[in-house]
mmCIF file of C-alpha atoms and ligand atoms in Angstrom:
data_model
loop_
_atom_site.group_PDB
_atom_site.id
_atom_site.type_symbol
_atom_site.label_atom_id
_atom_site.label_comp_id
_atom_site.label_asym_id
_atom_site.label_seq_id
_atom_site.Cartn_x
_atom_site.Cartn_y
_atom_site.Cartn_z
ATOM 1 C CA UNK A 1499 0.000 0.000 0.000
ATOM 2 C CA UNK A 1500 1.383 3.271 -0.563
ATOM 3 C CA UNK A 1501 1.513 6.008 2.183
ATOM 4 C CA UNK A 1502 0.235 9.319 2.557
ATOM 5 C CA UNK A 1503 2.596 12.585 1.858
ATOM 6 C CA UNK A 1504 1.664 15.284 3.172
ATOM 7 C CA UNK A 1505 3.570 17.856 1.919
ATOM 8 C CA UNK A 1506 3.709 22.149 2.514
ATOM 9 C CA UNK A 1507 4.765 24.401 0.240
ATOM 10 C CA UNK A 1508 5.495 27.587 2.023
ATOM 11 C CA UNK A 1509 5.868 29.909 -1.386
ATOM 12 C CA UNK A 1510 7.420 32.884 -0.475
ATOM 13 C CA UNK A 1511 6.523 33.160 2.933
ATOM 14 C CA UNK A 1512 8.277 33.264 6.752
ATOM 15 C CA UNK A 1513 11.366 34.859 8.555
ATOM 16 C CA UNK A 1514 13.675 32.990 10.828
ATOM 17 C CA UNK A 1515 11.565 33.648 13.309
ATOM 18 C CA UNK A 1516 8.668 32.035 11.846
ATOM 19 C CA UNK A 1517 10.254 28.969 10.422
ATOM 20 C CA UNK A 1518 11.632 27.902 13.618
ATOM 21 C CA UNK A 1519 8.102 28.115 15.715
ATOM 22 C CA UNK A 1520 6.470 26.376 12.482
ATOM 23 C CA UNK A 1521 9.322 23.730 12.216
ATOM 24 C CA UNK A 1522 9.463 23.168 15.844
ATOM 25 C CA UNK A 1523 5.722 22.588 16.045
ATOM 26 C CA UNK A 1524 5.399 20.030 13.510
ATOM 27 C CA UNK A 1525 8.301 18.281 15.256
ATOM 28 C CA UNK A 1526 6.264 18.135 18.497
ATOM 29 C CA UNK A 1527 2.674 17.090 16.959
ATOM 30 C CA UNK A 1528 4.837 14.394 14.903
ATOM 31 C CA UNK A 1529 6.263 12.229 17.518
ATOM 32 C CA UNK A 1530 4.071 9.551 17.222
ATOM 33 C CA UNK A 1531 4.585 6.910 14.601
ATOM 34 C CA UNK A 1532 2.150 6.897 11.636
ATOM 35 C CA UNK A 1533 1.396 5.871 8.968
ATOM 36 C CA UNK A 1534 1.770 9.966 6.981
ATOM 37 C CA UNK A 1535 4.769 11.155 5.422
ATOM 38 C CA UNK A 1536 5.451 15.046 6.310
ATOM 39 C CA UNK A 1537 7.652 17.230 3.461
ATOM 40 C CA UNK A 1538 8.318 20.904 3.458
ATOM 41 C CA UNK A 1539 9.087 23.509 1.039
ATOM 42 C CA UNK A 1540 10.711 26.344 2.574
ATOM 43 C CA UNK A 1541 11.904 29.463 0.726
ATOM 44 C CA UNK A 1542 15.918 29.071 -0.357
ATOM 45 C CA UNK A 1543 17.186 30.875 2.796
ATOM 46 C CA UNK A 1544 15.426 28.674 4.763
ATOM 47 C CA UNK A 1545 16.465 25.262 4.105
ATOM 48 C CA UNK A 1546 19.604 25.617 6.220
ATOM 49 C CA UNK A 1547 17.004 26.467 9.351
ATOM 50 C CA UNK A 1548 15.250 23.468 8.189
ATOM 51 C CA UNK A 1549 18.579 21.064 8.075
ATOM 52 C CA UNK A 1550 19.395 22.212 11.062
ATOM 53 C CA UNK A 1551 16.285 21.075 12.421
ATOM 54 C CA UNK A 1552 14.887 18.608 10.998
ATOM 55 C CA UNK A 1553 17.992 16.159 10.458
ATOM 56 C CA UNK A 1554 17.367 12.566 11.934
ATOM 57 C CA UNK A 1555 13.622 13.381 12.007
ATOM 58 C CA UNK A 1556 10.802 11.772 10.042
ATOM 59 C CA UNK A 1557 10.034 15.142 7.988
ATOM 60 C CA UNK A 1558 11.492 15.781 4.669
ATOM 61 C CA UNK A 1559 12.557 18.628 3.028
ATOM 62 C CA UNK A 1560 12.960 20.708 -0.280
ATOM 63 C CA UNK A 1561 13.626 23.765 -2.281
ATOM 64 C CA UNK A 1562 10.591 25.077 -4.372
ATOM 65 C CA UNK A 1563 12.937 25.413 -7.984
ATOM 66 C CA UNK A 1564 16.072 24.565 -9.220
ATOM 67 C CA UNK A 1565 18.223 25.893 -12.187
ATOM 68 C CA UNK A 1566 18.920 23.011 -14.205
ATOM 69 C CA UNK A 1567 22.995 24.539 -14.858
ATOM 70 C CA UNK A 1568 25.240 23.036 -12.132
ATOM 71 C CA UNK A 1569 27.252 26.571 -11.484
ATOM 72 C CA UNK A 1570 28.568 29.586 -13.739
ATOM 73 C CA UNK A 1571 27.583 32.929 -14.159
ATOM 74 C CA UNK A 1572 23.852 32.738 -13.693
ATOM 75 C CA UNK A 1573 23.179 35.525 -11.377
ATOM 76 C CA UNK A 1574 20.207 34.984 -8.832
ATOM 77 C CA UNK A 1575 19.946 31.118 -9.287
ATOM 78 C CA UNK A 1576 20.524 28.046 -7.226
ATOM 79 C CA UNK A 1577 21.553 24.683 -8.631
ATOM 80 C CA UNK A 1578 21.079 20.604 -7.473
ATOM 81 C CA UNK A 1579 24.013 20.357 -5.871
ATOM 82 C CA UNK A 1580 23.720 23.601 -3.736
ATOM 83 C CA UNK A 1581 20.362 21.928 -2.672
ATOM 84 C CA UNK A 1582 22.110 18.681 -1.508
ATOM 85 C CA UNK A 1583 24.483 20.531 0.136
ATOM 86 C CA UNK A 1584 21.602 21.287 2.645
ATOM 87 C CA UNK A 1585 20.210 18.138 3.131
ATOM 88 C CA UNK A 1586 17.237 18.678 0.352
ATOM 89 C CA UNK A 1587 15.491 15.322 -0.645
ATOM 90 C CA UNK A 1588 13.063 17.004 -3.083
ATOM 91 C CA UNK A 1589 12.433 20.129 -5.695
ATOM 92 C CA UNK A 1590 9.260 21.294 -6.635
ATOM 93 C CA UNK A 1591 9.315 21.831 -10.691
ATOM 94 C CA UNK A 1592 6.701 23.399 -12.515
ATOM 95 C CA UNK A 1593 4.819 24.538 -9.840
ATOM 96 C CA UNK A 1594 1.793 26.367 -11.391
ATOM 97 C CA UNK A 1595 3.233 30.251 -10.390
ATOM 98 C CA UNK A 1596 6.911 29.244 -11.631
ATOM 99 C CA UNK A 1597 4.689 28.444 -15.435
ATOM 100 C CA UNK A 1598 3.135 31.605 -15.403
ATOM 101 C CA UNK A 1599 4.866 34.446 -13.759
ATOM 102 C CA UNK A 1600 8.319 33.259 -14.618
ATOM 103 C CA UNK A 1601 7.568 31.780 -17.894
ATOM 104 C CA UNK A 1602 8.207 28.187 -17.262
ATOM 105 C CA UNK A 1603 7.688 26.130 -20.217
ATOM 106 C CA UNK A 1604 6.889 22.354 -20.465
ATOM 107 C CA UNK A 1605 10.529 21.866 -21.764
ATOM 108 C CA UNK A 1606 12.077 24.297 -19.152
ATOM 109 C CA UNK A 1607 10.275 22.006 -16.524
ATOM 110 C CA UNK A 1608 11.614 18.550 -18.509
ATOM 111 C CA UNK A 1609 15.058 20.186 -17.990
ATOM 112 C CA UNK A 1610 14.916 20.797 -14.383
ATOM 113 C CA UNK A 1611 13.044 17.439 -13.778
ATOM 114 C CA UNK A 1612 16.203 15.883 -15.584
ATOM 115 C CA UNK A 1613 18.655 17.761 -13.483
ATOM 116 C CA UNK A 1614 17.151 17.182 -10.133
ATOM 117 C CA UNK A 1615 16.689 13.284 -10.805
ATOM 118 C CA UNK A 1616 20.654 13.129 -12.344
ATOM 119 C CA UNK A 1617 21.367 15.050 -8.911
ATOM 120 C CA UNK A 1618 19.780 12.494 -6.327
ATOM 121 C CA UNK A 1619 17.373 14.827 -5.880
ATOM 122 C CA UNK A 1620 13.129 13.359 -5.910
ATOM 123 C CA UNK A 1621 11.335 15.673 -8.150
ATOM 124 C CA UNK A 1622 7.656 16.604 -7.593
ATOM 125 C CA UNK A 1623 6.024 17.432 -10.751
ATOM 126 C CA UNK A 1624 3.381 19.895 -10.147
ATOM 127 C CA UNK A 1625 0.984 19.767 -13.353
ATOM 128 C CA UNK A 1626 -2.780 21.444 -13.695
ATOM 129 C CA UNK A 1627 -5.125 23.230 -15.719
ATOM 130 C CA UNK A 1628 -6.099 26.857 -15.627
ATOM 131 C CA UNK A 1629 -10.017 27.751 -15.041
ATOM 132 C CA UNK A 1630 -10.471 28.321 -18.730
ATOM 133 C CA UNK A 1631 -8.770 25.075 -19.970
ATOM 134 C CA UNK A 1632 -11.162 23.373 -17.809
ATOM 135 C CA UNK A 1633 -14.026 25.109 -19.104
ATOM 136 C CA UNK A 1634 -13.038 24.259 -22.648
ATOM 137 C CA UNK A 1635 -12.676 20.672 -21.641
ATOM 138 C CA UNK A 1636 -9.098 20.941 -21.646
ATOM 139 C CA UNK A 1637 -8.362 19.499 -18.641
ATOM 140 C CA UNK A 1638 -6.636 15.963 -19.780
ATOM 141 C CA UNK A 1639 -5.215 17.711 -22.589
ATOM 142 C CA UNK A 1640 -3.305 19.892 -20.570
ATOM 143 C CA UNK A 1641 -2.083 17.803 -17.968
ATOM 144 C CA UNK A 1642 -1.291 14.951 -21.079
ATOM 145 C CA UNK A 1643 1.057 17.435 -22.406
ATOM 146 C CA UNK A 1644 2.606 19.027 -19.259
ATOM 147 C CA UNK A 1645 3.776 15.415 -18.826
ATOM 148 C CA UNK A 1646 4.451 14.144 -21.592
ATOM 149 C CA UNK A 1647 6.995 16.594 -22.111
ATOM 150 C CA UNK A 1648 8.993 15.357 -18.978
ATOM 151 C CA UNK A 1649 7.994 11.462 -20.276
ATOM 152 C CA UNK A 1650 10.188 12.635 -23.540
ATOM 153 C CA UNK A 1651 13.042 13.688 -21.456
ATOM 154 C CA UNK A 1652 13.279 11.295 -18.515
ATOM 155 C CA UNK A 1653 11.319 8.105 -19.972
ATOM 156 C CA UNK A 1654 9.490 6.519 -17.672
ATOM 157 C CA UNK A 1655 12.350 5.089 -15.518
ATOM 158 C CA UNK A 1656 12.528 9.231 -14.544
ATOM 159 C CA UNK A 1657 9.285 8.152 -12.539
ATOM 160 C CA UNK A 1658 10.808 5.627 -10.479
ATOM 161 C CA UNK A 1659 11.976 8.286 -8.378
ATOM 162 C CA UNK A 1660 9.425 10.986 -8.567
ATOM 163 C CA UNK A 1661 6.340 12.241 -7.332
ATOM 164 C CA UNK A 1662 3.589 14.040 -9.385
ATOM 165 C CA UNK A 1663 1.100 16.745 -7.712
ATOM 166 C CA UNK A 1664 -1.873 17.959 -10.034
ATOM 167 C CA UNK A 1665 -2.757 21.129 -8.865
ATOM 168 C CA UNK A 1666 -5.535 22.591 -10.351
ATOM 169 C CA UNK A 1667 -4.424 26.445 -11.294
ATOM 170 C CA UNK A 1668 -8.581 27.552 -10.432
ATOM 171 C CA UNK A 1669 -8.305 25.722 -6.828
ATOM 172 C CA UNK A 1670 -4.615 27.219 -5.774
ATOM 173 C CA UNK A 1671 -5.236 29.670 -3.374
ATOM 174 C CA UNK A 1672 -8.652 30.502 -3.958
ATOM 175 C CA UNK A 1673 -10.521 28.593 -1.176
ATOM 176 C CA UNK A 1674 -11.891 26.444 -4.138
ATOM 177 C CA UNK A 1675 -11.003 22.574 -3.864
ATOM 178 C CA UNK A 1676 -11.721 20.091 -6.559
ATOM 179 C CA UNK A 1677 -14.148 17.626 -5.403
ATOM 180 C CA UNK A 1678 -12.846 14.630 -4.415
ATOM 181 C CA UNK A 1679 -14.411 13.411 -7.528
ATOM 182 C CA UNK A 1680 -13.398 16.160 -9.578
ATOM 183 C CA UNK A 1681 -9.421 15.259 -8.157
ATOM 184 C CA UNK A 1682 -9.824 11.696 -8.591
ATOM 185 C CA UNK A 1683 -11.032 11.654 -12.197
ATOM 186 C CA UNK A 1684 -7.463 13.648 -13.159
ATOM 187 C CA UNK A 1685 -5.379 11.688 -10.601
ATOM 188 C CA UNK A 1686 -7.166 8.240 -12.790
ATOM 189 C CA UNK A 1687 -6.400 9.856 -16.166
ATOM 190 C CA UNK A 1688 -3.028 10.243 -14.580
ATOM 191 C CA UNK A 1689 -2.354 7.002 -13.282
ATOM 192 C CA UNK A 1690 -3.179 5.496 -16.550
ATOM 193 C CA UNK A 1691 -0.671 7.263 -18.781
ATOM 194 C CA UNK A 1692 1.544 5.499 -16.741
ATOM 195 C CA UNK A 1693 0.282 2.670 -16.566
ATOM 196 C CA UNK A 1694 0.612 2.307 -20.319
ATOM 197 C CA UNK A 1695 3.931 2.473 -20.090
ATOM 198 C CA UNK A 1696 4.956 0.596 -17.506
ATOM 199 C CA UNK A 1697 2.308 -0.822 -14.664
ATOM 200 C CA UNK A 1698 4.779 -1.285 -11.681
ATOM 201 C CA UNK A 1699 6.103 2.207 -11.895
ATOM 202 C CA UNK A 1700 2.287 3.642 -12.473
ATOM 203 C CA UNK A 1701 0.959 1.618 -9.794
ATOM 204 C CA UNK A 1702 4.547 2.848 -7.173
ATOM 205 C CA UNK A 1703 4.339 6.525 -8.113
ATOM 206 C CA UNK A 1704 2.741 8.710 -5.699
ATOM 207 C CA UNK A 1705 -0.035 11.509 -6.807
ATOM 208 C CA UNK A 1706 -0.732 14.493 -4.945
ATOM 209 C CA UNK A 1707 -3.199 16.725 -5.071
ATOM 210 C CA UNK A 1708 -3.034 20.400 -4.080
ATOM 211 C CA UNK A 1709 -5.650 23.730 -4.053
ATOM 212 C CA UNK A 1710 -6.933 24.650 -0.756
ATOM 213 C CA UNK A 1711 -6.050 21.424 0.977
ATOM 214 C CA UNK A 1712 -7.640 21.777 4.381
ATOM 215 C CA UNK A 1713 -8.210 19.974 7.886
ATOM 216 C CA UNK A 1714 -11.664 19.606 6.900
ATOM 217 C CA UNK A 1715 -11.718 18.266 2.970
ATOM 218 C CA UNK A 1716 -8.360 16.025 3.559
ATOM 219 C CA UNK A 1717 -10.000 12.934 4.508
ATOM 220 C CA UNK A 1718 -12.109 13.303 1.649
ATOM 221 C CA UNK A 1719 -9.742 13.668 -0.967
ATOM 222 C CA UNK A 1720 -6.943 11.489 0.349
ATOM 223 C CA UNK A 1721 -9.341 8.456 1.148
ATOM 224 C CA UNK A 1722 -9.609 8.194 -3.197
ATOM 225 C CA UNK A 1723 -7.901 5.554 -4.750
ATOM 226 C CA UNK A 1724 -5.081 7.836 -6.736
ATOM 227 C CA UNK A 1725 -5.096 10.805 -4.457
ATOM 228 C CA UNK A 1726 -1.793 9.711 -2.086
ATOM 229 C CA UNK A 1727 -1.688 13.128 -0.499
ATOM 230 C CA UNK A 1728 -1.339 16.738 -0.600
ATOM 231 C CA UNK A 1729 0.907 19.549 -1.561
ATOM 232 C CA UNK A 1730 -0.531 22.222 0.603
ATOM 233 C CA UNK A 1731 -0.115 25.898 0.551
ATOM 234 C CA UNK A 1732 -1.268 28.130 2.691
ATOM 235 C CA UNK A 1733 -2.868 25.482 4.994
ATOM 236 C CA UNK A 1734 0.975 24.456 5.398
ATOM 237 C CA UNK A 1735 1.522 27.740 7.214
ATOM 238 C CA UNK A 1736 0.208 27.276 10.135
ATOM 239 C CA UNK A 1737 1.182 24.196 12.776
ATOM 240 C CA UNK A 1738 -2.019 23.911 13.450
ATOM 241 C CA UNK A 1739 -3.908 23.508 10.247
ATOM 242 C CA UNK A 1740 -0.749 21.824 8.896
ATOM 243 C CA UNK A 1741 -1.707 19.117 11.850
ATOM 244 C CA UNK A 1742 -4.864 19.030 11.260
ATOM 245 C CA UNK A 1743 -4.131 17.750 7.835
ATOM 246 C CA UNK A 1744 -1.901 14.866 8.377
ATOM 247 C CA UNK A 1745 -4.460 13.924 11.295
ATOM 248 C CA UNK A 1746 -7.081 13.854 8.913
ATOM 249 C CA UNK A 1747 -5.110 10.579 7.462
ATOM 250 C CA UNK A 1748 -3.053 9.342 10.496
HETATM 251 P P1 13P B 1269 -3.028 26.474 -1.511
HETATM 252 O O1 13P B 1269 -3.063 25.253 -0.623
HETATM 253 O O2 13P B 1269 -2.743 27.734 -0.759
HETATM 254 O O3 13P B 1269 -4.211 26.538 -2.407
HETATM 255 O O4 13P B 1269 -1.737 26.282 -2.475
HETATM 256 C C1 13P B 1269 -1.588 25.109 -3.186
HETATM 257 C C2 13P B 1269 -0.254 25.101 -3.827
HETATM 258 O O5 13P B 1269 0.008 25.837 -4.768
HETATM 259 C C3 13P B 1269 0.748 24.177 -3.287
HETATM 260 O O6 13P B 1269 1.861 24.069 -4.129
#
């Protein structure tokens, strides 16, 4: 059976201050054993707060980008091996805001997929269609291509070690979840363009869904047969609600 992630994106939010209390309070409401895994995404000057301490403990964490260029005169940017060097497990690529407002394009997302995985690094594919897409019925479409564009680069061995989250662009930070049904359908349509290709690595890889991921619709949307947990955003701010979402599951 596979197990729950539950993971936070924190965007570009926190101060030292901040990231301690939150860290720290996860740490205490996740002694006990279970059956969740915990993930989080803090901004680039964070991660060091976040080796420091979270090292030796159950929860995992990332960076929220990568550039794909191992060093050199690329002003501003952070590469793989900078991330390892502070304990990261996992990079977020192609998160929905990276597409848009810094012009991330399927390929530019293959390329960073391909440089996190030839790193050691887990990638989490973040994949999703805009409001109007789904209105068109563009939905499978969309995510087919987001993917398949990664598929191209990486083959499907690239999914051995990888997670995908469909994030639906409409439901990110709007208050407006996908029904579980809504989720499931997508995380299905998912599923099976693995499965085509190879069934063990389909059947392995871990789905996550994420758009205003909550204590209260977690259960819900978790408890479907392809939705294996969340990327959460602003629920992932607080200890509390953060919590409350891996209790919904535990
Ligand atoms: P919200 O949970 O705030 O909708 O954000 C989702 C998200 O973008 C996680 O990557």
């Amino acid at each position: 059976m596979r197990r729950i992630l539950v993971a936070g994106n924190w965007k570009m939010h926190g101060s030292r201050a901040m990231v301690k209390e939150l860290l720290n309070g996860l740490l205490a409401g996740t002694r006990n054993a279970s059956e969740v895994d915990m993930a989080v995404f803090p901004p680039f000057p964070y991660l060091s707060e976040a080796q420091t301490l979270l090292a030796g403990t159950s929860i995992t964490w990332g960076a929220q980008t990568l550039n794909p260029i191992a060093q050199g005169a690329h002003t501003g940017e952070v590469s793989a091996g900078m991330l390892l060097d502070f304990g990261c497990s996992h990079v977020l690529v192609g998160h929905s805001e990276r597409r848009t407002i810094y012009g991330e394009s399927d390929e530019d997302v293959a390329v960073r997929f391909e440089a996190a995985l030839a790193a050691g690094l887990e990638p989490v594919l973040c994949v999703g269609e805009t409001l109007q897409e789904r209105e068109n019925g563009e939905t499978e479409s969309v995510v087919d291509r987001q993917i398949s564009a990664v598929l191209k680069r990486s083959g499907i061995g690239g999914f051995e070690r990888a997670i995908v989250a469909y994030e639906p662009v409409w439901a990110i930070g709007t208050g407006e979840t996908a029904s579980p049904g809504q989720a499931q359908a997508v995380h299905a349509f998912i599923r099976h363009k693995f499965v085509s290709q190879d069934d063990i690595i389909a059947g392995q890889l871990r789905i996550l869904y994420g758009g205003s991921v909550n204590g209260s619709n977690a259960a819900d949307l978790f408890a479907r047969e392809d939705i294996d947990g969340g990327l959460v955003g602003g629920a992932s701010l607080k200890v509390e609600d953060f919590l409350a979402i891996r209790n919904a599951v535990a």
